[in-house]
Coordinates of C-alpha atoms in Angstrom, one line a residue:
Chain W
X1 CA -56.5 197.4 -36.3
X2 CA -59.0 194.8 -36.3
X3 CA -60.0 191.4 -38.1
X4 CA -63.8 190.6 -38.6
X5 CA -64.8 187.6 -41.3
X6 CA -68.3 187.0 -42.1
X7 CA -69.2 183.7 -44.1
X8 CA -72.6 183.4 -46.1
X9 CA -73.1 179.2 -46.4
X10 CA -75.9 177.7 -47.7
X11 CA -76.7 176.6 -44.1
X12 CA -76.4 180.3 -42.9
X13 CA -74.0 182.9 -41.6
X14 CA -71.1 183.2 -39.4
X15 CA -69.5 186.3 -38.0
X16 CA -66.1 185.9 -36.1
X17 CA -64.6 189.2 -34.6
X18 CA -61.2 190.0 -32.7
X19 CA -61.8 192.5 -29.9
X20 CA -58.3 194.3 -29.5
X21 CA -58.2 198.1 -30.1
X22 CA -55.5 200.1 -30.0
X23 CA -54.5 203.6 -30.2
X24 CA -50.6 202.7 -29.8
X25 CA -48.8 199.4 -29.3
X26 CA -48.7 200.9 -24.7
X27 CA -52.9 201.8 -25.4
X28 CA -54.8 198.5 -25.7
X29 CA -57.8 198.0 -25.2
X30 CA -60.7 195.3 -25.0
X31 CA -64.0 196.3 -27.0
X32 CA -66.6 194.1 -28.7
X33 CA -66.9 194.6 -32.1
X34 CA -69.8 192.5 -33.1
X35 CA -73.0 193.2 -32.0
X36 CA -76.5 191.4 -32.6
X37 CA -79.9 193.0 -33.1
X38 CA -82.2 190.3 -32.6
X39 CA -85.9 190.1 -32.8
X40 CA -87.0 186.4 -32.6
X41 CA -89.5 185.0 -35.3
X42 CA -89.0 188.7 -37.2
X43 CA -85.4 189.1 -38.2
X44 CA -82.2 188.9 -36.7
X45 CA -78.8 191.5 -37.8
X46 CA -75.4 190.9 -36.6
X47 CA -73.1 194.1 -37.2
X48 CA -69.0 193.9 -36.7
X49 CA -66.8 197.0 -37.3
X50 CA -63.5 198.4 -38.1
X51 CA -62.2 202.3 -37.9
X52 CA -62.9 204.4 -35.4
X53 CA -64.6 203.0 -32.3
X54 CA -66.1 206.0 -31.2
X55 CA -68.0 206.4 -34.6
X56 CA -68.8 202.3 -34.1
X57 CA -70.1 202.8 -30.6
X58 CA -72.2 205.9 -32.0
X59 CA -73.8 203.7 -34.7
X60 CA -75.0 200.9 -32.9
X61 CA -76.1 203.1 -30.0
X62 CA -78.5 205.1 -32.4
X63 CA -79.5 201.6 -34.4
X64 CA -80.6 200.1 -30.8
X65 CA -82.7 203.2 -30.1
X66 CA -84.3 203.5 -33.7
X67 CA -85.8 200.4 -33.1
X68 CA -86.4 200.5 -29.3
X69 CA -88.4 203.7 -29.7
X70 CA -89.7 202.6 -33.1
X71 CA -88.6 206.0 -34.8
X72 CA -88.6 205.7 -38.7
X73 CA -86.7 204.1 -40.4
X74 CA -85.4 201.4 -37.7
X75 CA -84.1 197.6 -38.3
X76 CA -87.6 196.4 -37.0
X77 CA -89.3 197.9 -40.2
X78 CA -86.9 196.4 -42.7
X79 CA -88.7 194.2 -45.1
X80 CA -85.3 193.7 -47.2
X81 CA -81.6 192.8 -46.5
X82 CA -80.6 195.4 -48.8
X83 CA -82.9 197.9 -47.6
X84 CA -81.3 197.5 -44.1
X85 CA -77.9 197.4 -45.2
X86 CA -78.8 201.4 -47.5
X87 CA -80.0 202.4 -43.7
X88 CA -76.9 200.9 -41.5
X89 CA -74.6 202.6 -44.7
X90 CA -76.7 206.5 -44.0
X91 CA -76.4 206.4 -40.5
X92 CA -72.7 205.5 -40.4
X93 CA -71.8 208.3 -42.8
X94 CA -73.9 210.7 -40.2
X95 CA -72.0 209.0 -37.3
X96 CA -68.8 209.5 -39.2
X97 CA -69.7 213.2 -39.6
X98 CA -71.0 213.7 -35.8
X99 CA -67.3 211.9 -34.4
X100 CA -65.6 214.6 -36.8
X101 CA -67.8 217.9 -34.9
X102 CA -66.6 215.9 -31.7
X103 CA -63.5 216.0 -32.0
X104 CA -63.0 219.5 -33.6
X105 CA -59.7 220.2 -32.7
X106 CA -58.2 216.9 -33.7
X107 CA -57.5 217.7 -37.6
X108 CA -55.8 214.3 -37.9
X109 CA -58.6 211.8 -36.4
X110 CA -60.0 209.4 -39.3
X111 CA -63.4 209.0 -38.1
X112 CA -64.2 206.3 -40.7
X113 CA -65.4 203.0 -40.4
X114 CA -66.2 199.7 -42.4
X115 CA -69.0 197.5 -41.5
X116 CA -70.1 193.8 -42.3
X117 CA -73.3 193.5 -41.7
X118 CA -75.7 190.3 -42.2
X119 CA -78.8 188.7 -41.3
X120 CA -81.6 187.3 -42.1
X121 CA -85.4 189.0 -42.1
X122 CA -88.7 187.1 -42.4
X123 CA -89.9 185.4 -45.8
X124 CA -86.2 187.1 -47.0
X125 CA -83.1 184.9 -47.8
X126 CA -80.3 185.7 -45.4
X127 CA -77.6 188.0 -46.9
X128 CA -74.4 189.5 -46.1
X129 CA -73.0 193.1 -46.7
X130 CA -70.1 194.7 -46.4
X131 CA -70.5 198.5 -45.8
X132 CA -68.0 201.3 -46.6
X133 CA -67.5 204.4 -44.8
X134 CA -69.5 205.8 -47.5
X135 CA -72.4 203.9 -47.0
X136 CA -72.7 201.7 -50.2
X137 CA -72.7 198.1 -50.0
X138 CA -71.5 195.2 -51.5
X139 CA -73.3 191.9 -51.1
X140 CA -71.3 188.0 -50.8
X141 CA -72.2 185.9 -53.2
X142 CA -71.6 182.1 -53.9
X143 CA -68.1 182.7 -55.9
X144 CA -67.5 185.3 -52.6
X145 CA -69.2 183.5 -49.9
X146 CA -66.9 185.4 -47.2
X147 CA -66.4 189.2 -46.7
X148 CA -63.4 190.3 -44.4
X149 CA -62.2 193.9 -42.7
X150 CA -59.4 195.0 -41.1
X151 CA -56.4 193.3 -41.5
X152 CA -57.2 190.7 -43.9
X153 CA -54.6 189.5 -45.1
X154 CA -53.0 186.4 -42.8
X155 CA -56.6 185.3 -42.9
X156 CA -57.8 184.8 -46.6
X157 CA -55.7 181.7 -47.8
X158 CA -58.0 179.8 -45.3
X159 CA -60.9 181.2 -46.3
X160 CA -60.4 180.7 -50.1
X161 CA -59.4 177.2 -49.8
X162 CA -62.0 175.5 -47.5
X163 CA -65.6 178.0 -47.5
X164 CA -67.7 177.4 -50.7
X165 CA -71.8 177.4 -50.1
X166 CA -71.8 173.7 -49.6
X167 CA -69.5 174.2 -46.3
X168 CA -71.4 172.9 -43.4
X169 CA -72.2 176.1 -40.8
X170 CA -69.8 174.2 -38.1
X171 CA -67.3 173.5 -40.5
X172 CA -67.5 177.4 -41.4
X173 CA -67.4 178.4 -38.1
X174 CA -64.4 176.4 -37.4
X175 CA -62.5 177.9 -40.4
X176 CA -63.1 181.3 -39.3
X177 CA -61.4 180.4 -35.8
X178 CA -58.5 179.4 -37.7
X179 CA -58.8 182.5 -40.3
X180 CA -58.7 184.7 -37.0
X181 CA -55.8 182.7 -35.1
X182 CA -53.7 183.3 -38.3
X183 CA -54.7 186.7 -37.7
X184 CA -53.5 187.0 -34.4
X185 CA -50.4 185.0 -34.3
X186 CA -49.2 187.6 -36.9
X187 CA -50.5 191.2 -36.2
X188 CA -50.4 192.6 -32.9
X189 CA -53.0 194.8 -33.3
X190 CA -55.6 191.9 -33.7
X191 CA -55.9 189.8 -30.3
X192 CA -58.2 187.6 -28.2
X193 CA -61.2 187.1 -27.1
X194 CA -63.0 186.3 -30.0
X195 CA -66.6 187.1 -30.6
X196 CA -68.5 184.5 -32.8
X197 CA -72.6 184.2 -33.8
X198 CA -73.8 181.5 -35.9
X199 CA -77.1 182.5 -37.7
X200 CA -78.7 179.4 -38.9
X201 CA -81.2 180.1 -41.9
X202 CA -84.5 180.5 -41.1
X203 CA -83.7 180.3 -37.6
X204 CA -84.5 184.1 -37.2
X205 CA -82.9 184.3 -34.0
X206 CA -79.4 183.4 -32.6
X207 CA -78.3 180.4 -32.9
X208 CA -75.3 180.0 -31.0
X209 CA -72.6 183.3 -29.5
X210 CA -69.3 182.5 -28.3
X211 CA -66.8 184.0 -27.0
X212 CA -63.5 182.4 -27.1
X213 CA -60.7 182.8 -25.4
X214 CA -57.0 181.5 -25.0
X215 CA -58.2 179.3 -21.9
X216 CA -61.5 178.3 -24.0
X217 CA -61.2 174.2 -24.5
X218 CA -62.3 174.6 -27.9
X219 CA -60.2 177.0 -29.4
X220 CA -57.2 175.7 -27.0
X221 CA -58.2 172.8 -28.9
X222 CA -58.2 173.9 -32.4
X223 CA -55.2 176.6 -32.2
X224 CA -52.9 173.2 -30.6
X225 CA -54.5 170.9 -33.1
X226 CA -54.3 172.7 -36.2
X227 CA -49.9 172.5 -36.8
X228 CA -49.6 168.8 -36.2
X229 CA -52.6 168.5 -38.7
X230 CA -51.1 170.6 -41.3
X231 CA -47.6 168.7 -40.8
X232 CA -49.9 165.5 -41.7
X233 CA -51.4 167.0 -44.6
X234 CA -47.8 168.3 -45.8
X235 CA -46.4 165.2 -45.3
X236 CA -49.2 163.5 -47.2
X237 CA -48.9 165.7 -50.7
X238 CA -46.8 164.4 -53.7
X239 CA -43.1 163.8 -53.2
X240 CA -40.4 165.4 -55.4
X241 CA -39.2 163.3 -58.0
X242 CA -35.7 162.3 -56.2
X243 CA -37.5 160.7 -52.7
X244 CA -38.0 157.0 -52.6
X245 CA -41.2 156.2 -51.9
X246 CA -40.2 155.0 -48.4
X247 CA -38.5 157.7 -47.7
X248 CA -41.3 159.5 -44.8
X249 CA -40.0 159.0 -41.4
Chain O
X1 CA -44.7 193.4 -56.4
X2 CA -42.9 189.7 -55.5
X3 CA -43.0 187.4 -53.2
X4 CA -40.2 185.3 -52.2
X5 CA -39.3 182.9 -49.2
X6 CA -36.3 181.5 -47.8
X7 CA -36.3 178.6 -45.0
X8 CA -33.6 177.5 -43.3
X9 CA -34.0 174.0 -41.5
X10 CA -31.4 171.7 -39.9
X11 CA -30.9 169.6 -43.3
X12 CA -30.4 172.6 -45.5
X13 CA -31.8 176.0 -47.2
X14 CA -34.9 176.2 -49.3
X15 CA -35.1 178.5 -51.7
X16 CA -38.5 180.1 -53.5
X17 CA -39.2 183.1 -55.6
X18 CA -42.2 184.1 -57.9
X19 CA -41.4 185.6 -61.3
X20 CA -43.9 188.2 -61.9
X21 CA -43.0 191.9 -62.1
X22 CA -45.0 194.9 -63.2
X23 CA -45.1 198.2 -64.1
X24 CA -48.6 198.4 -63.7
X25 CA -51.8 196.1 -64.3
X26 CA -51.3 196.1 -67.9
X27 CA -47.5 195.8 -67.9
X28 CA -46.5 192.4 -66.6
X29 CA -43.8 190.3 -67.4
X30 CA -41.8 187.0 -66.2
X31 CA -38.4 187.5 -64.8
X32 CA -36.1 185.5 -63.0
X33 CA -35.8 186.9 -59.2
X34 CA -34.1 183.9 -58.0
X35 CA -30.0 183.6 -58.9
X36 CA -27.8 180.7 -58.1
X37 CA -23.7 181.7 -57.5
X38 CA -21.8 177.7 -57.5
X39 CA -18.6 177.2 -56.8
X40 CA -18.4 172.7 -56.4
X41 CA -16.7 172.1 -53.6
X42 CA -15.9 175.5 -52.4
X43 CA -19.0 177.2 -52.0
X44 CA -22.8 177.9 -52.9
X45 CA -24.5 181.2 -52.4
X46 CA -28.0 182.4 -53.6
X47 CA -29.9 185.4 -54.0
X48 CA -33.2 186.5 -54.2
X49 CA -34.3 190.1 -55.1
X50 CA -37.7 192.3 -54.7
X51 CA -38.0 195.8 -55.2
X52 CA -36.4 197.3 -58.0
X53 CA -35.7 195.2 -61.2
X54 CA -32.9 197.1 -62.7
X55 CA -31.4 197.5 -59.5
X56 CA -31.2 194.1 -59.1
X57 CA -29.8 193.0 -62.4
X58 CA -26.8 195.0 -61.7
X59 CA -26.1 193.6 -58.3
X60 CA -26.5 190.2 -59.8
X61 CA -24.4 191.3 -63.0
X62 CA -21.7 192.7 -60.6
X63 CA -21.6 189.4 -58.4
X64 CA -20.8 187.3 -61.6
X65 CA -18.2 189.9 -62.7
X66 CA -16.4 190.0 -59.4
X67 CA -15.9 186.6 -59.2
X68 CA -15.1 185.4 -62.6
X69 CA -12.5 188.6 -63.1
X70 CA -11.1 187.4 -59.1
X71 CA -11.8 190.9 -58.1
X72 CA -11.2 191.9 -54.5
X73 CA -13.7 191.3 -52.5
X74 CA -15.6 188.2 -54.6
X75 CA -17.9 185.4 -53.1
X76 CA -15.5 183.1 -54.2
X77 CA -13.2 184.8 -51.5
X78 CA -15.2 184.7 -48.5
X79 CA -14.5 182.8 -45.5
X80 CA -17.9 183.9 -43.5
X81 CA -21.4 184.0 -44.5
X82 CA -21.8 187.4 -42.6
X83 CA -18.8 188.4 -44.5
X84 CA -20.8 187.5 -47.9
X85 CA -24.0 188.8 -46.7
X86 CA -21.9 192.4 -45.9
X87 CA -20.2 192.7 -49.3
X88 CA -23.6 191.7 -50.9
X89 CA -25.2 194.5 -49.0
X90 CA -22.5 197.1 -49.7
X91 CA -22.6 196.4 -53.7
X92 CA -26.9 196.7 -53.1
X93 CA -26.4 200.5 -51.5
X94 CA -24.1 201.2 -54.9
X95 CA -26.2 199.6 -57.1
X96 CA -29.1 201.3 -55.7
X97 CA -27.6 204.8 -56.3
X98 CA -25.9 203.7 -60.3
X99 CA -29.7 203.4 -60.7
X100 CA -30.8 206.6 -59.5
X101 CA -27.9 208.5 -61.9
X102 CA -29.2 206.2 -64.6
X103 CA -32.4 207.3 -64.1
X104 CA -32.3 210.8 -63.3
X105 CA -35.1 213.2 -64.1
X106 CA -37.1 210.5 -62.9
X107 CA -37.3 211.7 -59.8
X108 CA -40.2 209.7 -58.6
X109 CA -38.3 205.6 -59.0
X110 CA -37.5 204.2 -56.2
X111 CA -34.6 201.9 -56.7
X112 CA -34.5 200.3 -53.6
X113 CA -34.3 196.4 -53.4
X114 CA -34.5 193.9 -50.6
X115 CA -32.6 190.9 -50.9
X116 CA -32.4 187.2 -49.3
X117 CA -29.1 185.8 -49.9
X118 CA -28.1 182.6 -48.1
X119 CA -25.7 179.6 -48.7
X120 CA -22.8 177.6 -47.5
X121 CA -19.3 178.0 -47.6
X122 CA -16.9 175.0 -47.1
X123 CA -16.0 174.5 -43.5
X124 CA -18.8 176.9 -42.4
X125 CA -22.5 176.3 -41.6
X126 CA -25.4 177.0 -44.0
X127 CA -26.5 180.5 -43.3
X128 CA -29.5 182.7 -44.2
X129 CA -30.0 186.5 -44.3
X130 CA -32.1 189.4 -45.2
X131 CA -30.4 192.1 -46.9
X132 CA -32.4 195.7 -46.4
X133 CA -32.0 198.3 -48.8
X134 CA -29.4 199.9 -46.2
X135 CA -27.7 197.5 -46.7
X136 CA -27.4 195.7 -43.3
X137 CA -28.7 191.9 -42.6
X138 CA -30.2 189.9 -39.9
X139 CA -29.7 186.1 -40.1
X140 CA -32.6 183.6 -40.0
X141 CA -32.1 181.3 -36.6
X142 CA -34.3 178.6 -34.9
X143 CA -36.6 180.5 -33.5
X144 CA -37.3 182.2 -36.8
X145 CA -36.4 180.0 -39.3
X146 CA -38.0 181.6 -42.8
X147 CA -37.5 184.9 -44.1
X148 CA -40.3 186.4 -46.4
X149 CA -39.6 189.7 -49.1
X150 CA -42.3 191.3 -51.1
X151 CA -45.9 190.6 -50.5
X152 CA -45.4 188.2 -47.2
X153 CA -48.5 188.4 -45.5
X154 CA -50.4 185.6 -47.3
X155 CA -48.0 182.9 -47.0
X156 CA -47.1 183.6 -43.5
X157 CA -49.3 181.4 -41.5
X158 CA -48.8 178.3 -43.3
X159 CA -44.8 179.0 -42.7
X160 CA -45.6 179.8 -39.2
X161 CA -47.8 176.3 -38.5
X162 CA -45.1 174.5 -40.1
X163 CA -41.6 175.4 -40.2
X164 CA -38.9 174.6 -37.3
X165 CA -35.6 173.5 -37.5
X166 CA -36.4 169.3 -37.8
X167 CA -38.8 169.9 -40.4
X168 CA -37.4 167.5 -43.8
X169 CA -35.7 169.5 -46.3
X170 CA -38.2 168.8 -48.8
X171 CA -41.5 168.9 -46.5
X172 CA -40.3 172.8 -45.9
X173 CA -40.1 172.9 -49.8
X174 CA -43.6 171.4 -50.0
X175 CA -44.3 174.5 -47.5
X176 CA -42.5 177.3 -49.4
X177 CA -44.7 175.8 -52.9
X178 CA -48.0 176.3 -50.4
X179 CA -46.9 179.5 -49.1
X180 CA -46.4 180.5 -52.9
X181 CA -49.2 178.9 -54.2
X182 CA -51.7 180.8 -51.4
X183 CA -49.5 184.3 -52.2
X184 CA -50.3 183.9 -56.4
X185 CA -54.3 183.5 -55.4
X186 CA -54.2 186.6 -53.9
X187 CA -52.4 189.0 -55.1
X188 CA -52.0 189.6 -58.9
X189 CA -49.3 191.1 -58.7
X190 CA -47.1 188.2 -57.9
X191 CA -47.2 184.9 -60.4
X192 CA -46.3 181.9 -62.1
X193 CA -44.1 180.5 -62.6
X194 CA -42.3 179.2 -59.5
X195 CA -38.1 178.8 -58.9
X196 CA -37.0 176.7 -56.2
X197 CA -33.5 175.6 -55.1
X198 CA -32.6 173.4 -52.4
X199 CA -29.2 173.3 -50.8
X200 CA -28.7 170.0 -48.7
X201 CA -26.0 171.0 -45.5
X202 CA -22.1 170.1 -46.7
X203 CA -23.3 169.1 -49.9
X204 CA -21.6 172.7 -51.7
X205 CA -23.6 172.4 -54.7
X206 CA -27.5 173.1 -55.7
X207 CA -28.9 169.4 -54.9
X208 CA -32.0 170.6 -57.0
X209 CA -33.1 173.3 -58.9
X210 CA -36.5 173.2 -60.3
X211 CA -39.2 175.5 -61.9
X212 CA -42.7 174.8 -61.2
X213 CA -45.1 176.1 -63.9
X214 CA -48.9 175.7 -63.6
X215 CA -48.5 172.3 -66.3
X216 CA -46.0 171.2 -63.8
X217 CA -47.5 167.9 -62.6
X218 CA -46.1 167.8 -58.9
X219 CA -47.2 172.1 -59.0
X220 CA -50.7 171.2 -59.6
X221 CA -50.9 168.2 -57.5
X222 CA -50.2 170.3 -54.5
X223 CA -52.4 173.0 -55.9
X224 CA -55.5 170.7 -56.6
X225 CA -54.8 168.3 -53.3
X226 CA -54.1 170.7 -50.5
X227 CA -57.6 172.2 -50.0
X228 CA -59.2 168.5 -50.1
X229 CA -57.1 167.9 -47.1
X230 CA -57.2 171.1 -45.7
X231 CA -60.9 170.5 -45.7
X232 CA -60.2 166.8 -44.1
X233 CA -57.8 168.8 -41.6
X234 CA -61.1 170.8 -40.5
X235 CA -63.5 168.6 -40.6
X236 CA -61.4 166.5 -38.1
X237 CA -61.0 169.7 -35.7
X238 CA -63.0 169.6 -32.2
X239 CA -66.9 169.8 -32.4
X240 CA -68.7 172.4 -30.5
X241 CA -71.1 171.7 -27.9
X242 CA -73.8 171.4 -29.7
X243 CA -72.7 169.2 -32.6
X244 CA -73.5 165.3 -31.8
X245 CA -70.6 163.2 -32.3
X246 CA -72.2 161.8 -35.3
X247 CA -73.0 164.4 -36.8
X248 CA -70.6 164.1 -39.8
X249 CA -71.6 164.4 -43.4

C-alpha cells in the first residue's frame, strides 16, 4: 500500500508521499514515490505513485529520457497541464502493459498503477491531476482542492476540514504531514520517511523538498504536538447540557 | 454500511451509533442500531449492531424476551461481563442462522452482524467488548480503549490522538460525536442522526441518553466549531525553516 496527497491552494501545490512498499508484512521495503521533473523558468512536474512499483519505476524512467533526449512528445514540449497529464496517462498504460510481458509467467501480478500528477508550465496556471491506470485524468478543483491515492482513508477528515484555496501553502503543507501521520499510525503498509515538494505558483521551479523522518525536528515536532492540541480544542467545544460551566479541570 | 464506536475511559462507557442503513444508494432508511438493556440498581448493558439488520432485530428481540420471561440464561442473570458478552455472542451465531432459514433461496444475504456490547453489572467493573460474527469477544483495555464496527477508518485518528483512560467521560463523548461527525462527511452510506449513551462507573443506570440530529444545537456547534479550531490547532504547529516567525496572516 501507499498514501500520496496532493493539495492545489491558491498559493500553489503540495505533494506529500509515504515511501513504504511492501510485498508482505516480512518484505518491506524503502522506495521514493514522488519524483520531480524540473526545468527552471519553463515548467516544473511532480509525479507520486501507487500500484506496482516496477510499472512506477518504468514510467518515470522513460518520462526522464523523453525529455533528456528530446524524443516527441516529452514533458519539455508541453504547452498545457492537461496536455501533459493525456501523455503521463498513455505512457503509464504502455508501462502497465510492458510489466505484464515481463512478468509472463506471473498470471496473478496487477501491474496497475494510479498517479497524481501536478505542476505548473510557463504562462499556464498550475494544476493537479490524478491519473488512473487507464490513463484518463481527473483535475482538483476549488470544491476538491486535494487528490489522494492509496490508502486514503485515515487521512481525509484532515484534509476536508482545514484545505480550501484560501489555505496558506505552509499551512497546506503542514496538514498534509498530519493527513500522512494519521496514515501511518494506522496502516502498516504506509510508513516513514516522508517525501514532500512545495511548488509555489509561478515559481516554475522547486520551491522547497523534504524529506521527513521520525528523528526530523519538525515532524517530531508536529506528530508530539498535534494530541495535546486536539485535547485543547476538544476541551474548548460546547458542553453537554448537564456540566456546570466550571466544570473543566 | 454503519459506523459505530464505543470508548471505554476510567469514569465510564461512551456509547455512539449512526442510524443509516441501505440496501443500495436509492434505498436508505433510519434505524435504531444502538439498544439500551436497564436494570436500576442491578445492572446496565448496551448493544450496538452493524451488519445485517434483520439479524440484529432478532438478537435484540430475543434479549428483551429472555429477560422479561426470566429465561435461563438472561442478562438480568449474569454475574460477569464476559459471561454477558458470551451469551450475547452465542444468541448472535443462532440468530445469524434463523436468518439464513428465513431467507433461503436467497442464497447470496449475508446475515452476519458484528456487535459492541458493554455495560456494568453491580459489584463488577464497567466492561467493553466486541462481538464477531463467530461469536467470540475481545474486551476493550487501556491500551486500546475504543472499539470501532462498520466503516472505522475515518474516525480512527481523532479516537487515536485523543482517547486514554483519564480522558473526562464527556470529552470522550465530544470525541465519539467528532469521530461520527468526520465518518458521515465521508461516507454516504453512514448518517444522521446520531445516538449516544453515557454510562457513568457504579452509577447502574443510563446517566444520559441523547440523539443528536443535524437541528441539534450542541451537534452543529461541534460540527460548525471544530474545523475553525482545527485550523487554529494548525496554524499554531511548528514553522519550517523558511517561514519567518512573523509570518502569520
Amino acid at each position: 500500500m501507499t498514501y500520496c496527497v496532493g493539495i492545489e491552494v491558491d498559493e500553489g501545490l503540495v505533494f506529500a508521499a509515504d515511501t513504504r512498499t511492501n510485498a508482505a508484512l516480512d518484505d518491506v521495503r524503502v522506495h521514493r514515490k514522488l519524483h520531480v521533473f524540473e526545468y527552471p523558468g519553463e515548467a516544473t512536474f511532480v509525479l507520486m505513485a501507487a500500484g506496482n512499483l516496477a510499472t512506477t519505476q518504468l514510467l518515470v524512467s522513460r518520462l526522464q529520457r523523453d525529455a533528456a533526449e528530446a524524443r516527441t512528445p516529452n514533458l519539455r514540449q508541453m504547452r498545457h497541464m492537461f496536455e501533459a497529464a493525456a501523455y503521463v496517462g498513455a505512457l503509464l498504460v504502455d508501462s502497465q502493459v510492458k510489466c505484464q510481458h515481463t512478468e509472463h509467467g506471473h498470471d496473478g501480478v496487477n501491474t496497475q498503477a494510479t498517479l497524481i500528477f501536478g505542476g505548473q508550465i510557463a504562462g499556464e496556471h498550475p494544476g493537479l491531476y490524478m491519473i488512473y491506470p487507464l490513463g484518463n485524468a481527473i483535475a482538483a478543483s476549488p470544491e476538491t482542492p486535494y487528490l489522494q491515492i492509496g490508502e486514503s482513508k485515515y487521512g481525509k477528515p484532515i484534509l476536508d476540514r482545514i484545505v480550501s484555496p484560501a489555505t496558506r501553502l505552509e499551512d497546506a503543507a503542514r496538514t498534509a504531514l498530519l493527513s500522512l501521520d494519521s496514515t501511518i499510525r494506522s496502516n502498516l503498509s504506509v510508513g516513514l520517511p516522508i517525501d514532500m515538494v512545495l511548488l509555489r505558483k509561478d515559481e516554475l521551479q522547486v520551491g522547497q523538498q523534504l524529506r521527513f523522518t521520525a528523528d526530523s525536528p519538525l515532524y517530531a515536532d508536529i506528530h508530539n504536538n498535534w494530541s495535546r492540541r486536539l485535547e485543547q480544542a476538544v476541551a474548548s467545544l460546547p458542553r453537554f447540557p448537564w456540566e456546570a460551566p466550571g466544570t473543566d479541570p
